[in-house]
Amino acid sequence: MSGYERDQRFIVGHYQPATLIDLALSRGIDSHRLLRGCEVFYEDLSRGTTRFSQQQFLTLIDNARRLLDADDSAFLFGQRLLPGHYGEASQTLLHARDLYQALEHLCEFHALLSPLLTPRLMLEEHYLHLYWQDACGAGNQAQFLGEACLSAVLAMSRRLVGEHLPWRIQCAWSQPRHIEQYWVYLGEEVRFDAQITLLSLPRQHIHRPLPNAAATPGLVARQACLEQLAALGGGSSFLDLLFDHLHAHIHEPINLDRVAAAFGISPTTFKRKLSKHGTHFQQQLDLVRRHVALYLYQMKGYTNEEVCNYLRFSDTTNFRRSFKRWTGLTPSGLARWFG
Amino acid sequence: MKSLLKLHTLTFVGLAVAANLGLQVYLAFGEVKPWAQINWMDVIGEGGSGLIWLVWLVMLMRSRPAGRVSRLLAVGMACVCFSWWMDVLDEFIRLAPDAVWDNWLETAPMPVGLLLVTFGIYHLHKEQQAINAQMSKREGLFREHLLFDKLTPLGGAQYLRQHVQLALEQAERAQQPLSLVVLDIDDFSAVNLVHGEAEGDHLLQMLAQLLVLNLRQQDVLCRLAGDRFVVVMPNTGETQARWLAQELQQAVAGFAYKTLRHGERLQLRASVAAAMAYDDDVESLLRRVNLGIAKARRQAPQRGAA
């Protein structure tokens, strides 16, 4: 198991990259300047054989942002992203039985539908939550990608269900100057400076039958997507797999050598892969621990001691200090971030 | 916007030909000075001045379509450039002391050129006044081209913020009410979805024109984001603002927009909200009026646009 990496060319050129390219071209941007540094020619895109790596796609995004130079770029891009025109992968969304199944497919086929940020679903008693994991080392494009993913899911739910649903939105960044774009594209229920970028919806909305549901075509499309993922060598990125692995073993003794061994690579290769994605082992470990801690506090109602024990900290003082480092908050000062 | 330089090819070709002719004439009738006799201060001063005029000429022509005012400015500036050029040549080539015509070549184009430029600037001013009149209701108390909206011929959100700030101060000084009206097209995303983004963009541009036509002289229209427009209404109370907002709503409902490709009629509806400034700053006023539109949209759900 290794997962796709930042420099692996697996993103179909006429899927998400073309969505952004078409947006930029419709605003009068020159295609050569747009694709500068992407090592891709515009003429090749229409032939349907071009593949982008995450890195190339990020370069394209950087170019597009700079050339478009407008506050609404991320939102316009996002609106066009889902369900999108990605063949069978889009069919699985369009023919879904209900919104929940569409979101499940979005997560299952994220390599095809959302190749830079990996969406993840979480169900609790009253709410469905959707959040995103960095699958590419997004760096300073993180907020742009976050804005695009949020508007993508909102636009998709609007299109599938046929009306505005009461989504609640939290963003892991501070309120930007272009707050009006959030009002128009995402609605008024947006909070900033959250611990994690998160979409939440009351559960009564997620199982409403959809007008375009089609069971058999949906199944066929799903089968085709599974084959596409198999051809890719699995549907997860290296960072996704690492997150899952750490998450599954978080309450065991964990260190770089063990994880490298579990991935079947040498510690040196492992470190090199991490640094290629702009991160390092401790950062990824802290990310998972932070995630687990927040989950245990908020969803399971764990106490300080219980979380501290679960994460194998020797004493609570030490744990509180680490928690402060991950989140900027003490466990007691943690504002409710779900629901 | 593409550079407009190619519209002025004639001016530049003419200037180049004249400069070359001047050089030929000087070379034919004069003798080249030895290096030691050249006054480099003069060369730098005169050559630099000529060069700067040339730069101005290029910069101005790049931004101007052809026409009377452009022609006046171009010919005038070209004359001045030519005059400086001949001045510089004078430093390198000595002419017979009794030649009078070289004075004419050197000095005469200068006053002619300056007169033409002056005349051109006067007309430029007139032209600007005409453009200002066209810009009324789209631009209020100040101009900043960096804040123009990229899609519609209106100010964007940052322009709106600065304009509201100034309008609030003015309203405070004059003890007059100030109101904002927001207008949002219902289900605009359906237009993009069904007819394509180019159609949506075009519709927004047409809506901007439509809304401008329905405003009073003192109102200013801006595009906040997407399909949401804001009107700043000085000296207007909340009741009056509501009336005006309803008129805008009716104008949108009565707007017989035809699609670009098939000429199909789109039935549009808009939600509106109005808010008067009390103790607000810019952000709270904008937020309040935007919450107003969210409420208006909830009350009028499911009114399709397409």
XYZ file of C-alpha atoms in Angstrom:
645
model
C 0.000 0.000 0.000
C 1.377 3.375 -0.925
C -1.369 5.585 -2.406
C -1.009 8.214 -5.077
C 1.463 10.973 -4.503
C 1.869 14.622 -5.271
C 3.833 14.163 -8.480
C 1.860 11.230 -9.872
C -0.154 12.124 -12.960
C -3.605 10.689 -12.239
C -5.994 13.676 -12.431
C -7.831 13.535 -15.750
C -7.095 16.793 -17.558
C -10.607 17.308 -18.869
C -12.161 16.793 -15.438
C -11.395 19.264 -12.636
C -8.474 21.082 -14.338
C -10.592 21.759 -17.436
C -13.346 23.148 -15.209
C -10.938 25.786 -13.951
C -9.409 26.365 -17.375
C -12.828 26.950 -18.939
C -13.722 29.396 -16.188
C -10.495 31.344 -16.757
C -10.866 31.313 -20.543
C -14.429 32.596 -20.252
C -12.964 35.559 -18.375
C -10.587 36.314 -21.224
C -7.410 34.804 -19.735
C -4.736 33.698 -22.192
C -4.361 29.893 -22.207
C -0.550 30.008 -22.466
C -0.172 32.203 -19.406
C -2.743 30.061 -17.579
C -0.828 26.832 -18.200
C 2.639 28.285 -17.629
C 4.712 25.895 -15.538
C 2.067 23.127 -15.739
C 3.932 21.168 -18.445
C 0.617 20.678 -20.222
C -0.519 22.039 -23.580
C -4.013 23.365 -24.015
C -4.340 21.656 -27.402
C -3.728 18.244 -25.795
C -6.549 18.664 -23.280
C -9.307 18.239 -25.844
C -7.778 14.953 -26.955
C -8.685 13.573 -23.536
C -5.357 11.904 -22.788
C -3.795 14.608 -20.593
C -3.257 13.804 -16.943
C -2.249 16.262 -14.228
C -0.407 15.507 -11.030
C -1.601 17.236 -7.874
C 1.444 19.460 -8.093
C 0.634 20.514 -11.658
C -2.985 21.138 -10.742
C -1.857 23.321 -7.839
C 0.356 25.296 -10.230
C -2.648 25.748 -12.518
C -4.739 26.943 -9.571
C -2.041 29.391 -8.563
C -1.850 30.785 -12.110
C -5.624 31.024 -12.406
C -5.989 32.831 -9.091
C -3.319 35.332 -10.009
C -4.640 35.988 -13.510
C -8.326 36.100 -12.568
C -7.503 38.338 -9.624
C -11.076 38.275 -8.314
C -12.591 37.376 -4.943
C -15.192 35.058 -6.433
C -12.827 32.711 -8.326
C -12.928 29.920 -5.717
C -16.721 30.057 -5.492
C -17.332 30.097 -9.232
C -14.854 27.239 -9.645
C -16.514 25.328 -6.785
C -20.006 25.758 -8.204
C -18.864 24.066 -11.408
C -17.032 21.217 -9.652
C -19.862 18.937 -8.507
C -21.564 16.832 -9.769
C -19.299 17.849 -12.670
C -18.720 16.165 -15.995
C -16.527 13.304 -14.913
C -18.235 10.408 -16.670
C -19.342 7.567 -14.416
C -18.091 9.269 -11.267
C -20.547 12.113 -11.856
C -23.265 9.580 -12.672
C -22.930 8.031 -9.232
C -23.762 11.442 -7.754
C -26.571 12.289 -10.153
C -28.344 8.940 -9.802
C -27.955 8.648 -6.031
C -30.966 7.518 -4.028
C -30.646 10.343 -1.526
C -28.206 13.057 -0.538
C -26.483 10.736 1.900
C -25.677 8.233 -0.816
C -24.389 11.017 -3.069
C -22.051 12.180 -0.305
C -20.973 8.588 0.346
C -20.044 8.252 -3.313
C -18.234 11.574 -3.173
C -16.087 10.176 -0.368
C -15.651 6.739 -1.899
C -14.575 8.087 -5.300
C -12.717 11.141 -4.060
C -9.715 10.257 -6.231
C -11.946 10.934 -9.234
C -14.233 13.613 -7.800
C -12.090 15.620 -5.400
C -8.437 14.808 -6.065
C -6.780 17.509 -3.945
C -8.792 17.517 -0.732
C -10.269 14.249 0.512
C -13.837 14.608 1.788
C -14.854 12.519 4.793
C -18.310 11.890 6.197
C -19.261 11.565 9.825
C -22.710 10.816 11.199
C -23.775 11.626 14.694
C -27.115 11.579 16.447
C -28.602 14.737 14.976
C -26.205 15.869 12.310
C -24.299 14.744 9.291
C -20.828 16.295 9.062
C -18.564 16.569 6.074
C -14.956 17.667 6.385
C -11.894 17.655 4.182
C -8.408 16.286 4.587
C -5.443 17.722 2.724
C -4.417 15.028 0.222
C -1.778 16.997 -1.649
C 0.157 19.356 0.623
C -2.000 22.310 -0.398
C 0.122 24.928 1.390
C -1.071 28.433 0.663
C -3.842 27.194 -1.642
C -5.625 25.602 1.332
C -8.169 28.365 1.798
C -8.924 28.608 -1.922
C -9.457 24.842 -2.097
C -11.575 24.942 1.057
C -13.810 27.661 -0.371
C -14.129 25.741 -3.629
C -15.021 22.449 -1.872
C -17.631 24.125 0.323
C -19.361 25.801 -2.607
C -19.084 22.594 -4.650
C -21.009 20.508 -2.106
C -23.560 23.260 -1.511
C -24.174 23.697 -5.240
C -24.485 19.931 -5.670
C -26.967 19.552 -2.825
C -28.963 22.482 -4.201
C -29.050 20.848 -7.604
C -29.877 17.316 -6.443
C -32.477 18.262 -3.854
C -33.866 21.237 -5.757
C -33.875 23.644 -2.835
C -31.647 25.329 -0.283
C -30.903 23.077 2.681
C -30.001 24.528 6.089
C -26.277 23.737 5.867
C -24.091 25.152 8.606
C -20.567 26.056 7.698
C -17.376 26.402 9.712
C -14.127 27.547 8.198
C -10.690 26.865 9.631
C -9.505 30.326 8.577
C -10.246 33.862 9.742
C -12.989 35.974 8.250
C -11.605 37.281 4.959
C -12.189 40.720 3.481
C -14.419 39.254 0.797
C -17.087 38.105 3.283
C -19.801 39.154 0.789
C -18.834 36.195 -1.425
C -19.654 33.872 1.477
C -23.050 35.547 1.944
C -23.941 35.123 -1.693
C -22.465 31.705 -2.443
C -22.589 29.951 0.941
C -25.319 31.767 2.854
C -25.292 33.628 6.143
C -24.619 30.642 8.441
C -20.827 30.773 8.242
C -18.467 30.799 11.211
C -14.767 31.484 11.007
C -11.690 30.608 13.058
C -13.015 27.070 13.574
C -10.780 24.118 14.401
C -11.673 22.360 11.186
C -13.459 23.243 7.946
C -16.794 21.542 8.293
C -20.234 21.354 6.706
C -23.115 20.181 8.889
C -26.691 19.303 8.018
C -29.544 18.132 10.268
C -30.102 14.434 9.604
C -33.758 14.709 8.633
C -32.671 16.161 5.265
C -30.229 13.493 4.176
C -32.555 10.604 3.377
C -35.152 12.465 1.356
C -35.593 10.583 -1.970
C -34.085 12.463 -4.891
C -36.066 13.151 -8.073
C -33.272 11.925 -10.366
C -32.514 8.696 -8.502
C -31.939 5.703 -10.766
C -30.893 2.515 -9.031
C -29.537 0.361 -11.861
C -27.632 3.042 -13.795
C -26.251 4.136 -10.433
C -24.998 0.613 -9.698
C -23.406 0.283 -13.132
C -21.681 3.629 -12.746
C -20.440 2.641 -9.311
C -18.998 -0.591 -10.673
C -17.201 1.333 -13.420
C -15.786 3.752 -10.836
C -14.500 0.882 -8.720
C -12.670 -0.449 -11.772
C -11.183 3.002 -12.399
C -9.962 3.157 -8.815
C -8.459 -0.312 -9.116
C -6.613 0.829 -12.245
C -5.273 3.764 -10.228
C -3.936 1.335 -7.633
C -6.492 2.176 -4.955
C -8.536 5.276 -4.384
C -6.502 6.972 -1.690
C -3.552 9.315 -1.563
C -0.427 8.671 0.446
C -1.505 11.301 2.991
C -4.996 9.729 3.235
C -3.517 6.310 3.950
C -1.121 7.750 6.499
C -3.978 9.527 8.250
C -6.030 6.339 8.340
C -3.123 4.298 9.602
C -2.279 6.749 12.379
C -5.948 7.065 13.249
C -6.319 3.293 13.595
C -3.193 2.933 15.745
C -3.376 6.162 17.723
C -3.764 4.487 21.092
C -0.758 2.226 20.485
C 2.872 3.202 20.808
C 3.652 4.871 17.527
C 6.814 6.149 15.866
C 8.225 6.876 12.452
C 10.072 3.558 12.045
C 7.018 1.473 12.857
C 4.797 3.388 10.470
C 7.412 3.189 7.704
C 7.583 -0.578 8.285
C 3.790 -0.831 8.095
C 3.936 0.982 4.743
C 6.661 -1.417 3.619
C 9.244 1.295 2.953
C 12.451 2.400 4.629
C 12.320 5.289 7.127
C 14.405 7.408 4.721
C 11.990 6.887 1.834
C 9.101 7.580 4.207
C 10.651 10.869 5.329
C 11.318 11.869 1.736
C 7.700 11.212 0.774
C 6.500 13.316 3.693
C 8.743 16.218 2.846
C 7.617 16.023 -0.783
C 4.123 16.802 0.525
C 5.419 19.715 2.559
C 5.005 18.019 5.911
C 6.809 15.805 8.426
C 5.943 12.907 10.675
C 5.293 14.830 13.882
C 2.978 17.238 12.063
C 0.883 14.383 10.690
C 0.796 12.657 14.054
C -0.303 15.871 15.781
C -2.963 16.364 13.118
C -4.467 12.961 13.856
C -4.197 13.354 17.615
C -5.847 16.742 17.440
C -8.581 15.250 15.320
C -9.151 12.339 17.669
C -9.090 14.602 20.719
C -11.669 16.970 19.263
C -13.827 14.028 18.255
C -13.678 12.398 21.673
C -14.468 15.630 23.493
C -17.275 16.763 21.292
C -18.901 13.554 20.078
C -18.208 11.147 22.867
C -18.193 13.614 25.740
C -14.898 12.237 27.106
C -13.227 13.916 30.076
C -9.666 15.249 30.056
C -8.320 12.085 31.692
C -10.073 9.782 29.253
C -8.806 11.631 26.170
C -5.361 11.841 27.721
C -5.317 8.078 28.322
C -6.707 7.261 24.894
C -3.914 9.235 23.235
C -1.326 7.602 25.560
C -0.100 10.745 27.264
C 1.689 10.103 30.537
C -0.001 12.909 32.468
C -2.727 15.491 31.950
C -0.429 18.538 32.289
C 1.606 17.297 29.376
C -1.560 16.570 27.413
C -3.043 20.000 28.080
C 0.144 21.630 26.843
C 0.086 19.573 23.645
C -3.590 20.256 23.093
C -2.911 23.963 23.419
C -0.197 23.618 20.791
C -2.488 21.782 18.339
C -5.555 23.948 18.693
C -4.536 27.221 20.327
C -7.077 26.431 23.045
C -7.156 24.635 26.377
C -9.500 21.638 26.517
C -11.829 23.604 28.782
C -11.774 26.652 26.510
C -12.673 24.593 23.485
C -15.754 26.081 21.914
C -18.308 23.637 20.629
C -17.358 23.023 17.046
C -19.968 20.493 16.026
C -23.640 21.250 15.668
C -8.559 45.179 -22.970
C -6.181 44.927 -25.905
C -3.661 47.648 -26.492
C -4.965 50.351 -28.779
C -1.486 51.168 -30.122
C -2.130 49.741 -33.558
C -4.824 52.353 -34.145
C -2.116 54.995 -34.054
C 0.393 53.394 -36.394
C 0.197 56.386 -38.737
C 1.320 58.805 -36.013
C 4.351 56.715 -35.104
C 5.322 56.005 -38.712
C 4.974 59.713 -39.504
C 7.164 60.652 -36.546
C 9.815 58.105 -37.527
C 9.857 59.307 -41.145
C 10.098 62.955 -40.095
C 12.903 62.195 -37.628
C 14.798 60.311 -40.310
C 14.294 63.085 -42.886
C 15.579 65.632 -40.361
C 18.660 63.498 -39.828
C 19.277 63.181 -43.598
C 18.899 66.920 -44.145
C 21.353 67.720 -41.336
C 23.868 65.173 -42.608
C 23.566 66.564 -46.146
C 24.132 70.183 -45.225
C 26.277 69.998 -42.091
C 29.404 68.302 -40.822
C 29.689 65.921 -37.913
C 31.369 67.422 -34.834
C 34.434 65.700 -33.314
C 33.806 63.943 -29.969
C 35.627 66.610 -27.975
C 33.266 69.355 -29.040
C 30.101 67.614 -27.983
C 28.372 69.125 -24.959
C 27.098 66.014 -23.197
C 25.020 67.923 -20.669
C 22.979 69.372 -23.526
C 22.672 65.959 -25.153
C 21.359 64.417 -21.953
C 19.020 67.307 -21.181
C 17.536 67.648 -24.644
C 17.610 63.947 -25.527
C 16.060 63.031 -22.157
C 13.261 65.547 -22.610
C 12.540 64.211 -26.083
C 12.551 60.650 -24.787
C 10.156 61.460 -21.960
C 7.719 63.090 -24.394
C 7.955 59.977 -26.538
C 7.151 57.775 -23.536
C 4.128 59.973 -22.724
C 3.002 59.716 -26.322
C 3.177 55.912 -26.276
C 1.481 55.638 -22.867
C -1.352 57.929 -23.856
C -1.928 56.316 -27.236
C -2.002 52.853 -25.697
C -5.121 53.798 -23.764
C -6.932 55.868 -26.372
C -9.159 54.826 -29.223
C -8.760 56.795 -32.448
C -10.707 60.026 -32.750
C -10.447 63.802 -32.796
C -9.039 64.288 -29.302
C -6.534 61.456 -29.754
C -5.386 62.926 -33.064
C -4.836 66.390 -31.600
C -2.804 65.025 -28.705
C -0.849 62.619 -30.899
C 0.135 65.186 -33.533
C 0.957 67.785 -30.886
C 3.156 65.436 -28.901
C 4.815 64.147 -32.054
C 5.701 67.740 -33.002
C 7.280 68.297 -29.592
C 9.238 65.030 -29.881
C 10.467 66.028 -33.336
C 11.561 69.424 -32.087
C 13.611 67.866 -29.256
C 15.101 65.361 -31.701
C 16.331 68.134 -33.978
C 17.745 69.900 -30.919
C 19.742 66.801 -30.071
C 21.004 66.414 -33.654
C 22.234 69.974 -33.443
C 24.640 68.867 -30.727
C 26.274 66.292 -33.015
C 26.166 68.028 -36.411
C 27.426 71.526 -37.102
C 25.558 73.521 -39.747
C 26.748 76.611 -41.583
C 26.137 79.660 -39.339
C 24.142 81.439 -42.035
C 21.568 78.650 -42.403
C 18.241 79.931 -41.047
C 16.085 76.984 -41.999
C 17.622 74.777 -39.308
C 16.231 77.138 -36.717
C 12.825 76.648 -38.259
C 13.164 72.896 -38.117
C 14.353 73.029 -34.532
C 12.198 75.682 -32.937
C 9.014 76.010 -34.940
C 7.504 72.561 -34.235
C 7.724 73.191 -30.488
C 5.143 76.014 -30.102
C 2.914 74.406 -32.713
C 3.070 71.082 -30.869
C 2.464 72.678 -27.468
C -0.529 74.576 -28.847
C -1.972 71.374 -30.291
C -1.417 69.533 -26.983
C -3.092 72.367 -25.066
C -6.022 72.293 -27.435
C -6.152 68.505 -27.077
C -6.148 68.649 -23.277
C -9.000 71.145 -23.359
C -11.042 68.709 -25.421
C -9.893 65.831 -23.225
C -11.470 67.675 -20.318
C -14.728 68.081 -22.256
C -14.633 64.410 -23.161
C -14.050 63.427 -19.534
C -17.099 65.441 -18.485
C -19.188 63.532 -21.011
C -17.819 60.212 -19.712
C -18.511 61.280 -16.110
C -22.120 61.894 -17.076
C -22.278 58.360 -18.477
C -20.752 56.982 -15.293
C -23.299 58.659 -13.019
C -25.234 56.208 -10.836
C -22.360 53.756 -11.187
C -19.796 55.800 -9.406
C -20.363 58.148 -6.543
C -18.026 60.223 -4.505
C -14.694 58.971 -5.802
C -13.031 57.049 -8.610
C -10.681 54.111 -8.264
C -10.232 51.941 -11.302
C -8.622 49.164 -9.219
C -12.017 48.612 -7.551
C -14.059 48.260 -10.737
C -15.986 45.028 -11.011
C -14.446 42.680 -13.566
C -17.728 41.546 -15.105
C -20.245 44.387 -15.014
C -19.596 48.091 -15.619
C -20.078 48.788 -11.915
C -18.037 49.187 -8.768
C -17.284 45.988 -6.832
C -17.626 45.160 -3.133
C -14.534 47.069 -2.032
C -15.650 50.116 -3.991
C -19.044 49.792 -2.303
C -17.449 49.674 1.163
C -15.432 52.831 0.584
C -18.370 54.592 -1.009
C -20.702 53.695 1.876
C -18.060 54.940 4.311
C -17.977 58.340 2.579
C -21.767 58.410 2.210
C -22.201 57.661 5.924
C -19.910 60.545 6.831
C -21.736 62.841 4.450
C -25.132 61.798 5.793
C -23.912 62.444 9.340
C -22.710 65.927 8.436
C -25.868 66.849 6.558
C -28.152 65.213 9.165
C -29.826 63.218 6.416
C -30.872 59.564 6.346
C -28.945 57.039 4.248
C -30.406 53.752 3.024
C -29.108 50.683 1.262
C -31.135 48.437 -1.008
C -30.009 44.914 -1.898
C -31.334 43.005 -4.869
C -30.679 39.333 -5.503
C -31.923 37.270 -8.448
C -33.878 34.208 -7.312
C -32.383 30.931 -8.422
C -29.746 32.540 -10.587
C -27.638 29.365 -10.504
C -30.350 27.707 -12.607
C -29.597 30.174 -15.407
C -25.930 29.184 -15.311
C -26.858 25.532 -15.176
C -29.413 25.501 -17.974
C -28.017 28.151 -20.309
C -24.335 28.127 -19.457
C -22.046 30.545 -17.652
C -21.570 32.864 -20.622
C -25.320 33.431 -20.627
C -25.292 34.079 -16.872
C -22.473 36.598 -17.238
C -24.274 38.368 -20.047
C -27.491 38.454 -18.050
C -25.662 40.111 -15.138
C -24.279 42.762 -17.472
C -27.749 43.452 -18.858
C -29.234 43.548 -15.350
C -26.648 46.147 -14.360
C -27.865 48.359 -17.217
C -31.505 47.739 -16.358
C -31.040 48.641 -12.700
C -29.098 51.818 -13.532
C -32.010 52.959 -15.700
C -34.390 52.572 -12.779
C -32.401 54.638 -10.281
C -32.528 58.286 -9.325
C -29.712 60.648 -10.189
C -28.141 60.557 -6.713
C -28.198 56.751 -6.268
C -25.146 54.565 -6.853
C -25.314 50.928 -7.954
C -22.565 48.392 -7.159
C -22.252 44.652 -7.650
C -21.609 43.024 -4.280
C -20.929 39.473 -5.453
C -22.463 36.962 -7.835
C -26.010 38.019 -8.671
C -26.359 40.377 -5.703
C -26.462 44.131 -6.305
C -26.473 46.967 -3.773
C -27.829 50.493 -4.255
C -26.610 53.296 -2.004
C -29.393 55.853 -1.575
C -28.418 59.148 0.029
C -31.066 61.313 1.696
C -33.540 58.435 1.679
C -35.556 57.063 4.589
C -36.390 53.406 5.038
C -39.969 53.656 3.738
C -38.892 55.417 0.591
C -36.056 52.923 0.120
C -38.589 50.071 0.329
C -40.659 51.712 -2.368
C -37.657 52.110 -4.607
C -36.643 48.515 -3.890
C -40.061 47.302 -4.965
C -39.760 49.296 -8.159
C -36.466 47.564 -8.888
C -38.099 44.213 -8.166
C -40.888 45.037 -10.622
C -38.378 46.176 -13.213
C -36.618 42.798 -12.985
C -39.938 40.912 -13.184
C -40.899 42.926 -16.258
C -37.484 42.538 -17.880
C -37.980 40.570 -21.093
C -34.446 39.206 -21.293
C -33.753 37.031 -24.344
C -30.969 34.454 -24.305
C -27.980 34.999 -26.576
C -28.177 31.743 -28.458
C -31.853 31.035 -28.999
C -33.485 34.328 -28.121
C -35.567 32.519 -25.550
C -37.327 34.665 -22.939
C -36.156 34.163 -19.349
C -38.656 34.881 -16.610
C -36.706 36.489 -13.787
C -37.610 37.293 -10.243
C -35.646 39.164 -7.642
C -35.687 39.368 -3.866
C -35.044 42.771 -2.359
C -34.311 44.171 1.070
C -33.768 47.687 2.345
C -32.067 49.016 5.448
C -31.515 52.507 6.788
C -28.313 53.384 8.603
C -28.753 54.108 12.302
C -25.634 53.826 14.376
C -24.049 51.530 11.843
C -20.571 51.336 10.492
C -20.051 50.010 6.975
C -19.727 46.347 7.917
C -22.726 46.224 10.231
C -24.913 48.040 7.706
C -23.901 45.657 4.919
C -24.388 42.652 7.157
C -27.820 43.869 8.269
C -29.094 44.461 4.765
C -27.721 41.060 3.660
C -29.487 39.325 6.534
C -32.582 41.147 5.317
C -32.249 39.558 1.908
C -31.723 36.106 3.424
C -35.016 36.575 5.245
C -36.765 37.839 2.112
C -35.572 34.770 0.218
C -36.846 32.402 2.866
C -40.253 34.048 2.680
C -40.370 33.653 -1.086
C -38.997 30.158 -1.607
C -38.999 28.182 -4.809
C -39.625 30.833 -7.345
C -37.761 29.488 -10.316
C -35.887 31.744 -12.684
C -35.466 29.467 -15.640
